[in-house]
Short mmCIF file of C-alpha atoms in Angstrom, two decimals:
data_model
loop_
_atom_site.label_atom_id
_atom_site.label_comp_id
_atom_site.label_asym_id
_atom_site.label_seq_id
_atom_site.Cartn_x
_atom_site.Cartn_y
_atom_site.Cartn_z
CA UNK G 549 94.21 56.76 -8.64
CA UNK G 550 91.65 57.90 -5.81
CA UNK G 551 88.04 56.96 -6.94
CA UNK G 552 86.68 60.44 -5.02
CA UNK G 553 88.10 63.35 -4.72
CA UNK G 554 85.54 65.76 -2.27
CA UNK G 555 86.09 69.24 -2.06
CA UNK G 556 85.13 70.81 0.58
CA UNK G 557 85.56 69.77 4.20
CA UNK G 558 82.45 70.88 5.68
CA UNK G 559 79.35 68.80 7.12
CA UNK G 560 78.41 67.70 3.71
CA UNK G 561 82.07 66.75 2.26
CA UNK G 562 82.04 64.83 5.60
CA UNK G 563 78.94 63.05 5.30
CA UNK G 564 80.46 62.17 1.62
CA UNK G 565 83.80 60.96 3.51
CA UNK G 566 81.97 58.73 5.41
CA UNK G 567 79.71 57.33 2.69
CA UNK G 568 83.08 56.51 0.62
CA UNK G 569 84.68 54.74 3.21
CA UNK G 570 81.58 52.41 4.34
CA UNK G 571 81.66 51.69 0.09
CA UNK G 572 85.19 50.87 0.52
CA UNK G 573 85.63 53.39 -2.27
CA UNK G 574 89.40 55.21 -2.11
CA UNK G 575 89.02 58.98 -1.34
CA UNK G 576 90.02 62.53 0.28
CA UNK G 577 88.54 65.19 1.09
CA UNK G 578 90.18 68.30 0.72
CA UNK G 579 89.47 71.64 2.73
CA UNK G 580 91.38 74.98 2.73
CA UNK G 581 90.88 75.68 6.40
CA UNK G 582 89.79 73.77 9.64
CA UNK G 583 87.61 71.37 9.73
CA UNK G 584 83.97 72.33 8.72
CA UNK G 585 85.68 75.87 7.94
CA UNK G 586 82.28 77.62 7.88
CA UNK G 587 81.12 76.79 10.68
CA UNK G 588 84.49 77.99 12.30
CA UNK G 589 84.22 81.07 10.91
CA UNK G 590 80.13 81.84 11.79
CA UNK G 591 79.97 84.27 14.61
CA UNK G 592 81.44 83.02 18.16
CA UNK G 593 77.55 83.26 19.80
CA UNK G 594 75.72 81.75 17.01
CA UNK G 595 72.86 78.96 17.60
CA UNK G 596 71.44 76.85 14.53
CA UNK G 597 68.29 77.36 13.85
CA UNK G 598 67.83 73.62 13.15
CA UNK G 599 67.57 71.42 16.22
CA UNK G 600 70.98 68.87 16.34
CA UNK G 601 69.14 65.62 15.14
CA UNK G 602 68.92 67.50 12.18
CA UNK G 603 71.99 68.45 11.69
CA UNK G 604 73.61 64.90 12.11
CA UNK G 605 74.93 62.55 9.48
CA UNK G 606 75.45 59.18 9.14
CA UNK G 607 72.99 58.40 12.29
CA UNK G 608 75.52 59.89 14.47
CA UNK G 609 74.00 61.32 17.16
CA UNK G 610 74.28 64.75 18.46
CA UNK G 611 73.72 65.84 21.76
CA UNK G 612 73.18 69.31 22.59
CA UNK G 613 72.58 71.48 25.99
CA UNK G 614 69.57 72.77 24.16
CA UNK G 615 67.41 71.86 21.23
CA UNK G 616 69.32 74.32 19.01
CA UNK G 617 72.69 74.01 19.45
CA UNK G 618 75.68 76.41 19.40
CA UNK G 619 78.06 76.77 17.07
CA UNK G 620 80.61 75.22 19.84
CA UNK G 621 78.98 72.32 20.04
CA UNK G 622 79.04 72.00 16.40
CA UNK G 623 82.39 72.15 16.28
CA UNK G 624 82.74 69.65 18.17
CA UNK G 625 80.29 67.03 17.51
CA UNK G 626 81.80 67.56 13.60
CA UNK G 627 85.32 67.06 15.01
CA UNK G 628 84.82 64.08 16.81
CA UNK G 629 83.14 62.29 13.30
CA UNK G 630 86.35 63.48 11.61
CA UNK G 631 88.71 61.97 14.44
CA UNK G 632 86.23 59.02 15.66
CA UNK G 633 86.20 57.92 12.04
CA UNK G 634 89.89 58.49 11.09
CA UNK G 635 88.54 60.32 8.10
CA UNK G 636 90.95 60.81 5.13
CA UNK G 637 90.48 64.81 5.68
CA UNK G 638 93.66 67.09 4.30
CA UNK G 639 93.44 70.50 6.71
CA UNK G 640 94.72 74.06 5.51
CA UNK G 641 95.37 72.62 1.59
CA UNK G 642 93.28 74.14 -1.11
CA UNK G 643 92.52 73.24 -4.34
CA UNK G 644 94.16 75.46 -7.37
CA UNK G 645 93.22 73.94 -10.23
CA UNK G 646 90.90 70.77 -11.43
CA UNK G 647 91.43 69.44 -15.18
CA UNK G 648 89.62 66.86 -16.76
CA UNK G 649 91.68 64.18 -19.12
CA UNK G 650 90.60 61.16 -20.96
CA UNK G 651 90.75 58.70 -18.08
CA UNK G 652 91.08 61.15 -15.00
CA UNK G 653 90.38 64.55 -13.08
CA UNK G 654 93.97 66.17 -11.83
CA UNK G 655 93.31 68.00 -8.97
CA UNK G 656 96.24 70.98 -7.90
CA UNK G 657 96.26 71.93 -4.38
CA UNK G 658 98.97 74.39 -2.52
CA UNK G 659 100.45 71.22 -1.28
CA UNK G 660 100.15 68.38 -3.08
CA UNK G 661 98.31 66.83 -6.73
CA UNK G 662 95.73 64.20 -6.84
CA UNK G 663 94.14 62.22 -9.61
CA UNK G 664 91.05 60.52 -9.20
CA UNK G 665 87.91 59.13 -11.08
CA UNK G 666 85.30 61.76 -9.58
CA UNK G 667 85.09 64.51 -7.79
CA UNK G 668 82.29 65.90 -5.39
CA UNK G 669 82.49 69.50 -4.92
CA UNK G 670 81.34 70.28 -1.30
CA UNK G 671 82.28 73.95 -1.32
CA UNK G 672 79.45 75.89 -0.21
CA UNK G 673 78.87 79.06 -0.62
CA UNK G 674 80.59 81.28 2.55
CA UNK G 675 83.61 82.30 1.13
CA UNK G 676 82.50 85.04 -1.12
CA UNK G 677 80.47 88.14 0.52
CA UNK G 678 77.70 89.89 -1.85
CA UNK G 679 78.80 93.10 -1.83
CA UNK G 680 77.48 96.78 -1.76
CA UNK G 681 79.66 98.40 -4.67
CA UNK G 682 80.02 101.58 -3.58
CA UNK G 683 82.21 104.09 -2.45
CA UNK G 684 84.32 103.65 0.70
CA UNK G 685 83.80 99.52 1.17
CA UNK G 686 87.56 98.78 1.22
CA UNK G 687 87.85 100.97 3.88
CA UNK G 688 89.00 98.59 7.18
CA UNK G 689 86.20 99.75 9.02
CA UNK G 690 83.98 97.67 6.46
CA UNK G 691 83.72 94.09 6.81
CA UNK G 692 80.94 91.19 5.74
CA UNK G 693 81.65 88.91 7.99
CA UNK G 694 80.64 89.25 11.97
CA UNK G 695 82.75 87.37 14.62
CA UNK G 696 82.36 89.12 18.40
CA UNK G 697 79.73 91.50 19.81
CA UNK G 698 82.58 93.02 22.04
CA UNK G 699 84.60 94.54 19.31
CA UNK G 700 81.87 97.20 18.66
CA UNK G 701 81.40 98.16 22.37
CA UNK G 702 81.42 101.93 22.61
CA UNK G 703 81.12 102.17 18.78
CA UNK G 704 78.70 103.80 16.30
CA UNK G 705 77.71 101.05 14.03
CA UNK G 706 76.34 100.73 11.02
CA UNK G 707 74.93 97.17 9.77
CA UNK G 708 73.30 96.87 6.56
CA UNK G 709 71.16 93.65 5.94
CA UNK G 710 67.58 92.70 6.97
CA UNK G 711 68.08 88.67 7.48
CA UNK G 712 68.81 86.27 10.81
CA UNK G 713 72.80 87.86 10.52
CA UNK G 714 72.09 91.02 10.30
CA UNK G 715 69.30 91.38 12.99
CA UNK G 716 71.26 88.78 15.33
CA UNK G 717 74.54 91.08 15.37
CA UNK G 718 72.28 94.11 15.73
CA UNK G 719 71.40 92.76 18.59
CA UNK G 720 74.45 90.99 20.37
CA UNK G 721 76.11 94.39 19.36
CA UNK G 722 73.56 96.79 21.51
CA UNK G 723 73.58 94.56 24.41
CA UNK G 724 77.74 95.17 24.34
CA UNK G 725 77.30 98.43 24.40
CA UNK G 726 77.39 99.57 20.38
CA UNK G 727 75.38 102.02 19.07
CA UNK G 728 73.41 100.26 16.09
CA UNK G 729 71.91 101.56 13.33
CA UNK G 730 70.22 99.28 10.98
CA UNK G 731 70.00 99.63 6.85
CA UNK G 732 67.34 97.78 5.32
CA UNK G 733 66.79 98.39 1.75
CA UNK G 734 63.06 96.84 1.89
CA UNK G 735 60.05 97.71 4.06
CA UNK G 736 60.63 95.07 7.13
CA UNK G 737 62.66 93.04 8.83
CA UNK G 738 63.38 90.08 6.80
CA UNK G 739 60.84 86.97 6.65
CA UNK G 740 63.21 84.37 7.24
CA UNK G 741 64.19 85.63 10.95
CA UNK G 742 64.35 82.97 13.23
CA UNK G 743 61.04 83.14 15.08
CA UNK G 744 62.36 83.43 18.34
CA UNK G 745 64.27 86.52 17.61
CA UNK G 746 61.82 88.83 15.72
CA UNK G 747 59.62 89.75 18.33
CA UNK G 748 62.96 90.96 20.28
CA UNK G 749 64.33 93.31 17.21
CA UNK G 750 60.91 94.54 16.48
CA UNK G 751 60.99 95.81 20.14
CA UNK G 752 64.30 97.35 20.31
CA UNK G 753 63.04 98.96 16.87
CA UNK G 754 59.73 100.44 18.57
CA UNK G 755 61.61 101.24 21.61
CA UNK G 756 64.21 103.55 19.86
CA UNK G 757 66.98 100.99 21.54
CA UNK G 758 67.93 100.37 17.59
CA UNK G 759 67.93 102.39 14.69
CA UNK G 760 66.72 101.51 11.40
CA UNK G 761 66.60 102.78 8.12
CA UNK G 762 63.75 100.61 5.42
CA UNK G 763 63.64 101.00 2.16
CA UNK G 764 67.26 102.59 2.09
CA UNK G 765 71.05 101.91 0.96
CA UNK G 766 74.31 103.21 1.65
CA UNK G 767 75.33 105.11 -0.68
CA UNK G 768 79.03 106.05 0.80
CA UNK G 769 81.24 105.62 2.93
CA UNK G 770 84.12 107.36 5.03
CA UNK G 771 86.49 107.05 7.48
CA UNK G 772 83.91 108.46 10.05
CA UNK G 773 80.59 108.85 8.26
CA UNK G 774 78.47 107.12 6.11
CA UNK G 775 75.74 108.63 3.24
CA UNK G 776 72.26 106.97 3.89
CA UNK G 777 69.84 107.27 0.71
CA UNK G 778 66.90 107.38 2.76
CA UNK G 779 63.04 108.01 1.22
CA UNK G 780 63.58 111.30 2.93
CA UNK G 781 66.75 112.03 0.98
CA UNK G 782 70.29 111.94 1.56
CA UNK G 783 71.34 111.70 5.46
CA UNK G 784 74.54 111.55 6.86
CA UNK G 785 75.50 109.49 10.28
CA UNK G 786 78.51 109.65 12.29
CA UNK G 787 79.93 106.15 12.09
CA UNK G 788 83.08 104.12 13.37
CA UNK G 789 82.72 100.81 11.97
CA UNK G 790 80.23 98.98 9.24
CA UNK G 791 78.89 95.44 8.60
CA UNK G 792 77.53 94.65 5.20
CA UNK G 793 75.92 91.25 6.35
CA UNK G 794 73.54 90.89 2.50
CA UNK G 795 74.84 86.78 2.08
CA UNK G 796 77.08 85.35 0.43
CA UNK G 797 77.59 83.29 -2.73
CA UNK G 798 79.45 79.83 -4.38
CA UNK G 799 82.14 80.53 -6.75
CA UNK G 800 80.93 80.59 -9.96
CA UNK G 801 83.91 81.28 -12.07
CA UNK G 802 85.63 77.91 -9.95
CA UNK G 803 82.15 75.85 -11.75
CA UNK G 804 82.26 77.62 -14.99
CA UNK G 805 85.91 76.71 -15.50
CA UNK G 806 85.22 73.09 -14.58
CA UNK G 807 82.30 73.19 -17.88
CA UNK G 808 79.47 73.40 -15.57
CA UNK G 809 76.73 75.28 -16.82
CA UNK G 810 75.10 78.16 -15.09
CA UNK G 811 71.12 79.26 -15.42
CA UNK G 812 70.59 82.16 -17.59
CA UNK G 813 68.41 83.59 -14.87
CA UNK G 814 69.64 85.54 -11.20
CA UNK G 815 69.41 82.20 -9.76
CA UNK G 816 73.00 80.54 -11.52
CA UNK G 817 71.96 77.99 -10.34
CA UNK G 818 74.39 74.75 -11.53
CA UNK G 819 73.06 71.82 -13.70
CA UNK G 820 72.88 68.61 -11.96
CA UNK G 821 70.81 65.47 -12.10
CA UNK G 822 68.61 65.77 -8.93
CA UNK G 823 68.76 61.64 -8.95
CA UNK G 824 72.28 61.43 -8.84
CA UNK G 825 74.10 64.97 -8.37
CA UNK G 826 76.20 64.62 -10.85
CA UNK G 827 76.48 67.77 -13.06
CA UNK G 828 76.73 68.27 -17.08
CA UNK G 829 80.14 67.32 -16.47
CA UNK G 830 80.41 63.54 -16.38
CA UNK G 831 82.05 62.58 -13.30
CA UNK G 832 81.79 65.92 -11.31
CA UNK G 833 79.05 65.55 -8.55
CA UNK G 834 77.32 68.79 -6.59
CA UNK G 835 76.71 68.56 -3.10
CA UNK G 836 75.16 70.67 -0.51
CA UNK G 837 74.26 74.16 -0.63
CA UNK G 838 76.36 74.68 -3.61
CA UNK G 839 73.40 73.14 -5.57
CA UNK G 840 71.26 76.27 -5.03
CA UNK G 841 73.60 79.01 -6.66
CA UNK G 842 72.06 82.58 -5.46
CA UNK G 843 69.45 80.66 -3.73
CA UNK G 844 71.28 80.19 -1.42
CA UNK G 845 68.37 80.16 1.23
CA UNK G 846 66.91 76.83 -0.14
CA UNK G 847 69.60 74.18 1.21
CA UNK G 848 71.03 73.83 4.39
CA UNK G 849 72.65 70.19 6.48
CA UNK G 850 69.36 68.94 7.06
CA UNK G 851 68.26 69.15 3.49
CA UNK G 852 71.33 68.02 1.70
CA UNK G 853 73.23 65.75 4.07
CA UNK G 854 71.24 62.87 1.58
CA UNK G 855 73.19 63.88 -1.56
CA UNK G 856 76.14 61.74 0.35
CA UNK G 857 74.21 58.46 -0.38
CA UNK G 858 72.77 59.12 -4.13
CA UNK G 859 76.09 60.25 -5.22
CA UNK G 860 78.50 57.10 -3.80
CA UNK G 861 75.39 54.81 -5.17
CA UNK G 862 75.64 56.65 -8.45
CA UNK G 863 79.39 55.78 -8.58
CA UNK G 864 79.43 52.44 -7.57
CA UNK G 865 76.75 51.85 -10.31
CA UNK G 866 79.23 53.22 -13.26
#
């Protein structure tokens, strides 16, 4: 029987990897994709807006061309912890059930079972898009989830969102060549825009080089329009393709089946000792940005790469 079980293969269920195995503690970490799956799936162009010593873990340095790094470089600097440190990392396997027993968790995955004394869950929170919940989003031309600039050259393009994915594919997107209209439903460009790239949006705003739409929604869409509730009324643009970039969120069914209890408020967020991570449910830890339910804003690597340390000390404790 493992001791840990960590779900979730991202910086975070790393960091946890690595705090197990310097315990001596027996574990796996389990991720459904590649390694630090998120990360591989943020858009090809992306830069943190952290600077890489703090995204590192363990004291493992990163180095990085710039002080923010790209999303390449994470990639790689995550890979070579995984590789360096012959990490006990399962690839492509995800987990389909977890049940609790008197003396054990028994973890299902689509390759294998496990049974172990705790589990960590390291899931994050990019696998499920918020969505709009309206007519026309399972249309393929809708997506909420923004890869390459170069796939919109030439096209009308709506993307609805206010925050640093939204206004940083609004703007890769016009400089390929896109025609981009922007649908806020507030008054602004969100708050939390990196620094560095509000003055430029604001510009291509004032300039005309970028449409936008504030205090507006989508209110349908079709194969080569979309329905724009604007303060002005109804309008309706000619459009080829839209991205509905408005976050994401953890799985909250996946925590409510395990007996973890949810706020009553917007927030969901999970209950967890904030000494020890470890949830309602005795022996199931939280880690990362999971921890924040909606808010999903409030935790990022820097923040949360600690929970590694409290929650191996907490086990070796018990």
């Amino acid at each position: 029987m493992l001791d840990i079980v960590i779900v979730g293969g991202g910086p975070i269920g790393i960091a946890c990897g690595l705090e197990a195995q310097k315990k001596e503690l027996s574990y796996i970490i389990l991720e459904k994709g590649p390694i630090v799956n998120s990360i591989y799936n943020y858009p090809v162009n992306m830069q943190f807006f952290s600077s890489s010593e703090r995204l590192e873990i363990d004291d493992i340095p990163f180095i990085s061309k710039e002080a923010k790094p790209s999303r390449t470089e994470a990639l790689e600097y995550y890979r070579r912890i995984v590789t360096s440190n012959t990490l006990n990392l399962k690839l492509f396997e995800k987990v389909i059930e977890i049940n609790k027993s008197e003396s054990a968790f028994h973890i299902q995955t689509t390759k294998a079972s496990y049974a172990c004394k705790n589990v960590v869950l390291a899931t994050g929170f990019y696998d499920i898009p918020n969505t709009l919940e309206i007519k026309g989003e399972e249309l393929p031309k809708v997506t909420h989830y923004y890869k390459d600039p170069h796939f919109y050259a030439g096209q009308k393009l709506a993307i609805v969102g206010a925050s640093n994915s939204a206004i940083d594919a609004a703007l890769e997107c016009w400089r390929k060549g896109a025609e981009v209209t922007l649908i806020i439903r507030g008054s602004e460009i969100g708050k939390r825009v990196k620094y560095w790239v509000r003055p430029d949006i604001i510009n291509r705003i004032e300039e005309g080089s970028i449409k936008v739409y504030y205090n507006s929604n989508i209110t349908e869409i079709r194969p080569f329009e979309i329905d724009v509730e604007t303060q002005k009324g109804i309008k309706t643009i000619e459009n080829d393709f839209v991205l509905a970039l408005i976050g994401y969120k953890p799985s909250f069914n996946f925590l409510e089946q395990l007996g973890i209890t949810l706020s009553k408020d917007n927030a969901k967020k999970p209950t967890y000792n904030e000494e020890t991570m470890e949830t309602n449910v005795k022996g199931i830890y939280l880690a990362g940005v999971i921890c924040g339910g909606m808010e999903t804003h409030k935790w990022f690597i820097e923040n949360s790469r600690i929970h590694a340390k409290m929650i191996v000390e907490d086990i070796i404790v018990k």
